[in-house]
Coordinates of C-alpha atoms and ligand atoms in Angstrom, one line a residue:
M756 CA 6.0 -43.4 75.9
G757 CA 2.9 -44.8 74.3
G758 CA 1.2 -41.4 74.9
I759 CA 4.0 -39.6 73.2
R760 CA 3.9 -42.0 70.3
C761 CA 0.1 -41.6 70.1
F762 CA 0.5 -37.9 70.1
G763 CA 3.1 -38.1 67.4
I764 CA 0.8 -40.2 65.3
A765 CA -2.1 -37.8 65.9
I766 CA 0.1 -34.9 64.7
L767 CA 1.2 -36.9 61.6
V768 CA -2.5 -37.7 60.8
L769 CA -3.4 -34.1 61.3
I770 CA -0.6 -32.9 59.0
G771 CA -1.6 -35.6 56.4
F772 CA -5.2 -34.4 56.7
L773 CA -4.3 -30.8 56.2
G774 CA -2.0 -31.7 53.4
S775 CA -4.7 -33.7 51.6
T776 CA -7.5 -31.2 52.1
Q777 CA -5.2 -28.5 50.7
A778 CA -4.6 -30.7 47.7
Q779 CA -8.3 -31.1 46.9
L780 CA -10.1 -29.5 44.1
Q781 CA -13.4 -27.9 45.1
L782 CA -16.6 -26.9 43.5
G783 CA -16.6 -23.2 42.9
F784 CA -13.0 -22.7 43.8
Y785 CA -13.1 -19.2 42.2
S786 CA -16.3 -18.1 44.0
K787 CA -14.4 -15.6 46.2
N788 CA -11.4 -14.5 44.0
C789 CA -13.1 -14.4 40.6
P790 CA -16.8 -15.1 41.1
K791 CA -17.8 -14.5 37.5
A792 CA -15.1 -16.8 36.0
E793 CA -17.3 -19.9 35.5
K794 CA -20.1 -17.8 34.1
I795 CA -17.8 -16.0 31.7
I796 CA -16.5 -19.3 30.4
Q797 CA -19.9 -20.9 30.1
D798 CA -21.4 -17.8 28.3
F799 CA -18.5 -17.8 25.8
V800 CA -19.0 -21.5 25.1
N801 CA -22.7 -21.0 24.7
Q802 CA -22.2 -18.1 22.3
H803 CA -19.6 -19.7 20.1
I804 CA -20.0 -23.4 20.1
H805 CA -23.1 -23.4 17.9
N806 CA -20.9 -21.9 15.1
A807 CA -18.6 -24.8 15.4
P808 CA -20.3 -27.7 17.2
S809 CA -17.6 -30.2 16.1
L810 CA -15.2 -28.3 18.4
A811 CA -17.0 -29.8 21.4
A812 CA -15.4 -33.2 20.4
A813 CA -12.0 -31.6 20.0
L814 CA -12.2 -29.9 23.4
I815 CA -13.2 -33.0 25.4
R816 CA -10.3 -34.8 23.7
M817 CA -8.0 -31.9 24.6
H818 CA -9.0 -32.4 28.3
F819 CA -8.2 -36.1 28.0
H820 CA -4.8 -35.6 26.4
D821 CA -4.0 -32.9 29.0
C822 CA -4.9 -35.1 31.9
F823 CA -3.0 -38.2 30.7
V824 CA 0.4 -36.4 30.6
R825 CA 1.6 -34.9 33.9
G826 CA -1.9 -34.6 35.1
C827 CA -4.6 -32.0 34.2
D828 CA -2.1 -29.1 34.3
A829 CA -2.5 -27.6 30.8
S830 CA 0.9 -28.8 29.8
L831 CA -0.7 -29.7 26.5
L832 CA -1.1 -26.0 25.7
L833 CA 2.5 -25.0 26.1
N834 CA 4.4 -24.2 22.9
S835 CA 7.7 -25.7 22.1
T836 CA 10.8 -23.5 22.8
S837 CA 14.2 -23.5 21.2
N838 CA 15.4 -26.2 23.5
N839 CA 12.2 -28.2 24.2
Q840 CA 9.8 -30.1 22.1
A841 CA 6.4 -29.7 23.7
E842 CA 3.5 -32.3 23.9
K843 CA 1.8 -30.3 21.2
V844 CA 4.2 -31.6 18.5
A845 CA 3.8 -35.3 19.4
T846 CA 1.8 -37.4 17.0
P847 CA -1.3 -37.7 19.1
N848 CA -1.5 -33.9 19.3
L849 CA -1.2 -33.2 15.7
T850 CA -4.9 -33.8 15.5
V851 CA -5.9 -31.9 18.6
R852 CA -7.8 -28.7 17.8
G853 CA -9.3 -25.9 19.8
F854 CA -6.2 -24.1 21.1
D855 CA -7.4 -20.7 19.8
F856 CA -10.7 -21.2 21.6
I857 CA -9.0 -21.7 24.9
D858 CA -6.8 -18.7 24.3
R859 CA -9.9 -16.5 23.7
V860 CA -11.5 -17.8 26.9
K861 CA -8.3 -17.1 28.8
S862 CA -8.2 -13.5 27.5
L863 CA -11.7 -12.8 28.7
V864 CA -11.1 -14.3 32.1
E865 CA -7.8 -12.5 32.5
A866 CA -9.6 -9.2 31.7
E867 CA -12.0 -9.9 34.6
C868 CA -9.4 -11.1 37.1
P869 CA -5.8 -11.2 36.1
G870 CA -3.6 -14.1 37.3
I871 CA -6.4 -16.0 39.1
V872 CA -7.9 -18.7 36.8
S873 CA -5.6 -21.5 35.6
C874 CA -5.5 -22.7 32.0
A875 CA -5.9 -26.2 33.4
D876 CA -9.3 -25.3 34.9
I877 CA -10.3 -23.5 31.7
I878 CA -9.7 -26.6 29.7
A879 CA -11.8 -28.7 32.2
L880 CA -14.6 -26.2 32.3
V881 CA -14.7 -25.5 28.5
A882 CA -14.7 -29.3 27.8
R883 CA -17.7 -29.8 30.1
D884 CA -19.6 -26.7 28.9
S885 CA -19.2 -27.4 25.3
I886 CA -20.4 -31.0 25.6
V887 CA -23.4 -29.8 27.6
A888 CA -24.1 -27.0 25.0
T889 CA -24.2 -29.5 22.2
G890 CA -26.7 -31.7 24.0
G891 CA -24.4 -34.2 25.8
P892 CA -24.0 -35.2 29.4
F893 CA -23.2 -32.9 32.3
W894 CA -20.5 -33.7 34.8
R895 CA -19.2 -31.8 37.8
V896 CA -16.0 -29.8 37.5
P897 CA -14.4 -29.0 40.8
T898 CA -11.7 -26.4 40.3
G899 CA -8.4 -25.2 41.8
R900 CA -6.1 -26.9 39.3
R901 CA -2.8 -25.0 38.8
D902 CA -0.7 -25.0 35.6
G903 CA 2.4 -27.0 35.1
T904 CA 5.6 -25.7 33.7
I905 CA 6.8 -28.7 31.8
S906 CA 5.6 -30.1 28.5
N907 CA 7.5 -33.0 27.0
R908 CA 6.9 -34.5 23.6
S909 CA 8.1 -37.9 24.5
E910 CA 5.9 -38.2 27.5
A911 CA 2.9 -37.5 25.3
L912 CA 4.0 -40.3 23.1
S913 CA 4.4 -42.7 26.0
D914 CA 1.4 -41.7 28.2
I915 CA -1.4 -41.2 25.7
P916 CA -2.9 -44.4 24.5
P917 CA -2.4 -45.1 20.8
P918 CA -5.3 -46.1 18.5
T919 CA -3.3 -49.3 17.8
G920 CA -3.4 -50.2 21.5
N921 CA -4.5 -53.6 22.5
F922 CA -6.5 -54.3 25.7
S923 CA -3.5 -54.7 28.0
T924 CA -1.9 -51.6 26.7
L925 CA -5.0 -49.6 27.4
Q926 CA -5.5 -51.1 30.8
T927 CA -1.9 -50.3 31.7
L928 CA -2.0 -46.7 30.5
F929 CA -5.3 -46.0 32.2
S930 CA -4.2 -47.7 35.4
N931 CA -1.0 -45.6 35.3
V932 CA -3.2 -42.5 35.9
G933 CA -5.5 -44.2 38.4
L934 CA -8.3 -45.1 36.0
N935 CA -9.8 -48.6 35.9
L936 CA -11.6 -50.7 33.3
T937 CA -15.0 -49.1 34.1
D938 CA -13.5 -45.8 33.3
L939 CA -11.8 -47.1 30.2
V940 CA -15.2 -48.3 28.8
L941 CA -17.1 -45.2 29.8
L942 CA -14.5 -42.6 28.7
S943 CA -14.0 -44.4 25.4
G944 CA -17.7 -43.7 24.9
A945 CA -16.7 -40.1 24.0
H946 CA -16.0 -41.6 20.6
T947 CA -19.7 -41.4 20.0
I948 CA -19.0 -37.9 18.8
G949 CA -16.3 -36.5 16.5
V950 CA -14.1 -37.5 13.7
S951 CA -10.8 -39.3 13.0
H952 CA -8.3 -38.9 10.2
C953 CA -7.8 -42.0 8.0
S954 CA -4.2 -42.2 9.1
S955 CA -5.3 -43.1 12.7
F956 CA -6.7 -46.4 11.5
S957 CA -5.7 -47.0 7.8
A958 CA -3.3 -49.8 8.8
R959 CA -6.4 -51.8 9.8
L960 CA -7.7 -51.4 6.2
Y961 CA -4.5 -51.8 4.2
N962 CA -1.6 -53.3 6.1
F963 CA -2.5 -54.7 9.4
T964 CA 0.4 -57.1 10.0
G965 CA 2.7 -55.7 7.4
V966 CA 1.7 -58.1 4.6
G967 CA -1.0 -55.9 2.9
D968 CA -3.8 -57.4 5.0
Q969 CA -6.9 -56.2 6.8
D970 CA -7.7 -56.4 10.5
P971 CA -9.9 -59.5 10.8
A972 CA -11.5 -57.9 13.9
L973 CA -13.0 -55.1 11.8
D974 CA -16.4 -55.8 10.1
S975 CA -15.4 -56.6 6.5
E976 CA -18.4 -54.8 5.0
Y977 CA -17.6 -51.6 7.0
A978 CA -13.9 -51.9 6.0
A979 CA -14.8 -52.3 2.3
N980 CA -17.0 -49.2 2.5
L981 CA -14.3 -47.1 4.2
K982 CA -11.8 -48.2 1.5
A983 CA -14.1 -47.5 -1.3
K984 CA -15.5 -44.2 -0.2
K985 CA -13.4 -42.6 2.5
C986 CA -9.8 -43.7 3.0
T987 CA -9.2 -44.7 -0.6
N988 CA -5.4 -44.3 -0.3
P989 CA -3.4 -46.0 2.4
N990 CA -1.3 -42.9 3.0
D991 CA -4.2 -40.4 3.2
N992 CA -3.6 -38.2 6.3
T993 CA -6.1 -35.5 5.5
T994 CA -9.5 -37.1 5.0
I995 CA -11.7 -37.3 8.1
V996 CA -14.2 -40.0 9.0
E997 CA -17.1 -39.9 11.5
M998 CA -16.3 -42.3 14.3
D999 CA -20.0 -43.0 15.0
P1000 CA -21.3 -42.8 11.4
G1001 CA -24.6 -41.0 11.1
S1002 CA -24.6 -39.7 14.6
R1003 CA -21.3 -38.0 15.2
K1004 CA -22.9 -35.0 16.8
T1005 CA -25.1 -36.9 19.2
F1006 CA -23.8 -38.1 22.5
D1007 CA -25.6 -41.4 22.4
L1008 CA -25.0 -45.1 22.8
G1009 CA -24.1 -45.5 19.1
Y1010 CA -20.4 -46.0 19.9
Y1011 CA -21.2 -49.1 22.0
S1012 CA -23.5 -50.7 19.5
N1013 CA -20.8 -50.2 16.8
L1014 CA -18.4 -52.1 19.0
L1015 CA -20.6 -55.1 19.2
K1016 CA -21.1 -54.9 15.4
R1017 CA -17.3 -55.0 15.1
R1018 CA -17.4 -51.5 13.8
G1019 CA -15.3 -49.7 16.3
L1020 CA -12.9 -47.6 14.2
F1021 CA -9.7 -48.1 16.1
Q1022 CA -8.0 -51.3 17.4
S1023 CA -8.3 -49.6 20.8
D1024 CA -12.1 -49.5 20.3
S1025 CA -12.4 -53.1 19.2
A1026 CA -10.1 -54.1 22.1
L1027 CA -12.9 -53.4 24.5
T1028 CA -14.7 -56.4 23.2
T1029 CA -11.7 -58.7 23.5
N1030 CA -12.0 -58.8 27.3
P1031 CA -15.0 -60.5 29.0
T1032 CA -15.3 -57.8 31.7
T1033 CA -15.3 -54.8 29.4
K1034 CA -17.4 -56.6 26.8
A1035 CA -20.0 -57.4 29.5
F1036 CA -20.0 -53.8 30.6
V1037 CA -20.5 -52.6 27.0
T1038 CA -23.5 -54.9 26.7
Q1039 CA -24.9 -53.6 30.1
L1040 CA -24.6 -50.0 29.0
L1041 CA -26.5 -50.8 25.8
Q1042 CA -29.3 -52.3 27.9
G1043 CA -29.7 -49.3 30.2
P1044 CA -31.4 -46.0 29.4
I1045 CA -29.0 -43.3 28.1
Q1046 CA -29.3 -41.5 31.4
N1047 CA -27.5 -44.4 33.0
F1048 CA -24.6 -44.0 30.6
Y1049 CA -24.6 -40.2 31.2
D1050 CA -24.5 -40.7 35.0
E1051 CA -21.7 -43.2 34.9
F1052 CA -19.8 -41.2 32.3
A1053 CA -20.0 -38.1 34.5
K1054 CA -18.4 -40.0 37.4
S1055 CA -15.5 -41.1 35.2
M1056 CA -15.0 -37.6 33.7
E1057 CA -14.8 -36.1 37.2
K1058 CA -12.3 -38.8 38.1
M1059 CA -10.3 -38.1 35.0
G1060 CA -10.3 -34.4 35.8
R1061 CA -8.6 -35.1 39.1
I1062 CA -5.6 -37.0 37.6
N1063 CA -2.4 -35.7 39.3
V1064 CA -3.7 -32.2 39.7
K1065 CA -1.4 -29.5 41.0
T1066 CA -3.1 -27.5 43.8
G1067 CA -2.2 -25.2 46.6
S1068 CA 1.1 -23.6 45.9
T1069 CA 2.5 -26.1 43.3
G1070 CA 2.6 -25.0 39.7
E1071 CA 1.5 -21.6 38.7
I1072 CA -1.3 -19.6 37.2
R1073 CA -0.1 -19.0 33.7
K1074 CA -0.7 -15.5 32.2
Q1075 CA -0.7 -16.9 28.7
C1076 CA -1.7 -20.5 28.2
A1077 CA 1.0 -21.2 25.6
V1078 CA 4.0 -20.1 27.6
V1079 CA 5.2 -20.5 31.2
N1080 CA 5.4 -17.3 33.3
S1081 CA 8.8 -15.6 33.1
Ligands
HEM2020 C1 -9.0 -45.3 25.2 C2 -8.0 -44.7 24.5 C3 -8.2 -43.7 23.4 C4 -7.6 -43.8 22.2 C5 -6.6 -44.8 21.7 C6 -8.1 -42.7 21.5 C7 -7.7 -42.4 20.2 C8 -8.2 -41.4 19.4 C9 -7.9 -41.1 18.0 C10 -6.7 -41.8 17.3 C11 -8.7 -40.1 17.6 C12 -8.7 -39.5 16.2 C13 -7.7 -38.5 16.0 C14 -7.6 -38.1 14.5 O1 -7.2 -38.9 13.7 O2 -8.1 -37.0 14.2 C15 -9.6 -39.8 18.6 C16 -10.6 -38.9 18.5 C17 -11.4 -38.5 19.6 N1 -11.2 -38.9 20.9 FE1 -10.2 -40.5 21.5 N2 -9.0 -42.0 22.2 C18 -9.1 -42.6 23.4 C19 -9.8 -42.2 24.5 C20 -10.6 -41.0 24.5 C21 -11.1 -40.4 25.7 C22 -10.9 -40.9 27.1 C23 -11.8 -39.3 25.2 C24 -12.6 -38.3 26.1 C25 -13.1 -38.5 27.2 C26 -11.7 -39.3 23.8 C27 -12.4 -38.4 23.0 C28 -12.2 -38.3 21.6 C29 -13.0 -37.4 20.8 C30 -14.2 -36.6 21.2 C31 -12.5 -37.5 19.5 C32 -12.9 -36.8 18.2 C33 -12.1 -35.5 18.1 C34 -12.5 -34.6 17.0 O3 -13.6 -34.7 16.4 O4 -11.7 -33.7 16.8 N3 -10.9 -40.3 23.4 N4 -9.3 -40.6 19.7
NAG2021 C1 11.2 -35.9 28.4 O1 10.8 -37.1 29.0 C2 11.7 -38.2 28.6 C3 11.1 -39.4 29.1 O2 10.6 -39.3 30.4 C4 13.1 -37.9 29.3 O3 14.0 -38.9 28.9 C5 13.6 -36.5 28.7 O4 14.8 -36.2 29.4 C6 12.6 -35.4 29.0 N1 13.0 -34.3 28.2 C7 13.1 -33.1 28.8 C8 13.5 -31.9 28.0 O5 12.9 -32.9 30.0
NAG2022 C1 -0.2 -55.6 23.4 O1 0.6 -54.6 22.8 C2 1.9 -54.6 23.4 C3 2.6 -53.4 22.9 O2 2.6 -53.3 21.5 C4 2.6 -55.9 23.2 O3 3.9 -55.8 23.8 C5 1.8 -57.0 23.9 O4 2.5 -58.2 23.6 C6 0.4 -57.0 23.3 N1 -0.4 -57.9 24.1 C7 -1.2 -58.8 23.6 C8 -1.9 -59.7 24.5 O5 -1.3 -59.0 22.4
NAG2023 C1 -13.5 -48.4 39.0 O1 -13.6 -47.4 40.0 C2 -14.8 -46.9 40.4 C3 -14.7 -45.9 41.5 O2 -13.9 -44.8 40.9 C4 -15.6 -48.1 41.0 O3 -17.0 -47.7 41.3 C5 -15.7 -49.2 40.0 O4 -16.3 -50.3 40.5 C6 -14.3 -49.6 39.6 N1 -14.3 -50.6 38.5 C7 -13.6 -51.7 38.5 C8 -13.7 -52.6 37.3 O5 -12.8 -52.0 39.4
NAG2024 C1 3.1 -52.8 4.7 O1 4.0 -52.7 5.8 C2 5.2 -53.3 5.5 C3 6.0 -53.4 6.8 O2 5.9 -52.1 7.5 C4 5.9 -52.5 4.4 O3 7.2 -53.0 4.2 C5 5.1 -52.5 3.2 O4 5.6 -51.7 2.2 C6 3.7 -52.1 3.5 N1 2.8 -52.3 2.3 C7 2.0 -51.4 1.9 C8 1.1 -51.8 0.7 O5 1.9 -50.2 2.4
NAG2025 C1 0.8 -36.3 5.1 O1 1.1 -37.0 3.9 C2 1.9 -36.2 3.0 C3 2.0 -36.9 1.7 O2 2.1 -38.3 1.9 C4 3.2 -35.9 3.6 O3 4.0 -35.1 2.8 C5 3.1 -35.2 5.0 O4 4.3 -35.1 5.6 C6 2.1 -36.0 5.8 N1 1.9 -35.3 7.0 C7 2.0 -35.8 8.2 C8 1.6 -34.9 9.3 O5 2.3 -36.9 8.4
NAG2026 C1 2.2 -20.6 20.3 O1 2.3 -21.3 19.0 C2 1.3 -20.9 18.1 C3 1.4 -21.9 16.9 O2 2.7 -21.9 16.5 C4 1.3 -19.5 17.8 O3 0.3 -19.1 16.9 C5 1.2 -18.7 19.1 O4 1.3 -17.3 18.8 C6 2.2 -19.1 20.1 N1 1.9 -18.4 21.4 C7 2.7 -17.7 22.1 C8 2.2 -17.1 23.3 O5 3.9 -17.7 21.8
NAG2027 C1 -1.8 -27.7 17.2 C2 -0.4 -27.8 17.1 O1 0.4 -27.2 17.9 N1 0.0 -28.5 16.1 C3 1.4 -28.7 15.9 C4 1.8 -30.1 15.8 O2 3.1 -30.3 15.4 C5 3.5 -29.7 14.2 C6 4.9 -30.0 13.9 O3 5.3 -31.3 14.2 C7 3.2 -28.2 14.2 O4 3.5 -27.7 12.9 C8 1.8 -27.9 14.6 O5 1.6 -26.6 14.7

């Protein structure tokens, strides 16, 4: 009896083990079926990113938004259809750029080996390669993600953290996808590059609690400067502002020093200083050499790239990134 039970458990463990290994991403997943894929992607990025270095910021943000909704499955790339509003049309995505860039990479890879390389892996690789090409940190990108078939606007609204998010909202939305406070602080560090539209934070300047007030957590000198020179109109939704002023192209520790100067642009940025654990971690990152931030950032990026991935026979390999296969 005990023997049979033991044997049964052993079988279950074995099945679980096989199931879980099948579900793992792996480095160089395409090395047999499409050995040139990663090189084609990297070469394209290296050739084209210098013409538009600001796209590197857009592309790492695209990877983040993709992973937070239904896992890293390129659901973000799907177009809306007559009976479905896709993630793309949700507010957080209105400011995501780089869709054409991904489409061009996908065409090259399809020409080399049709139907093999997923759009989800392309996003992950392009994000990493474009950050590296613009002088930022490297992280490992194990591959083997498959593409999802569902893209839902309301899920993007509920799963992607809003710039107005307070500490507990951020903690919850990150923990919903298996990321902890260490990851929250490190990944938010990507705000050391790139830009924001005034509309993402103008309430902090003009109408914080609905009585025409300013967010007291924002440095008043910085706020005054933004109001005078950048976001001069509370309804401006076209002007863009550097998130790490003066070094928006450099992947440095500038974001974290801004936070301690109360100059994080979003409430979600300044929220990191409202909790003792995350604030201490910010201070610690500022004390270390940049390489320490890069090493830690790399671990969190790899972790983010694994969120709810579809592997094995789930999902599909889309032919075109904007539409599910018919
Ligand atoms: C912690 C929660 C986060 C919130 C609330 C947040 C929010 C935002 C917002 C509102 C913008 C500006 C959009 C615009 O107005 O154009 C932005 C930009 C950006 N975000 Fe985040 N973000 C978060 C985390 C992340 C993460 C995890 C990454 C990547 C690892 C990231 C990378 C970026 C980059 C690079 C930009 C600049 C994009 C560009 O220049 O086009 N963010 N973020
Ligand atoms: C999208 O997601 C929401 C919230 O989970 C759900 O109520 C809605 O039915 C979904 N829409 C579609 C078209 O699946
Ligand atoms: C954080 O924001 C959420 C959602 O807006 C709100 O329900 C919650 O009360 C806020 N928490 C704190 C501590 O302010
Ligand atoms: C977050 O998870 C990482 C492992 O992924 C771990 O090293 C780190 O200590 C965790 N941080 C917290 C605050 O639990
Ligand atoms: C501030 O917000 C409140 C509440 O949403 C709104 O009634 C008011 O018109 C706003 N004031 C300005 C100056 O935008
Ligand atoms: C931007 O603002 C203009 C003028 O206030 C408005 O017509 C337009 O709908 C806004 N666009 C978005 C995407 O909110
Ligand atoms: C997806 O939508 C974009 C923007 O509306 C459009 O340019 C593109 O052609 C569409 N892609 C496909 C494959 O339908
Ligand atoms: C990049 C992208 O697809 N943006 C879309 C966001 O949503 C608006 C409509 O709400 C579309 O017009 C944009 O094309």
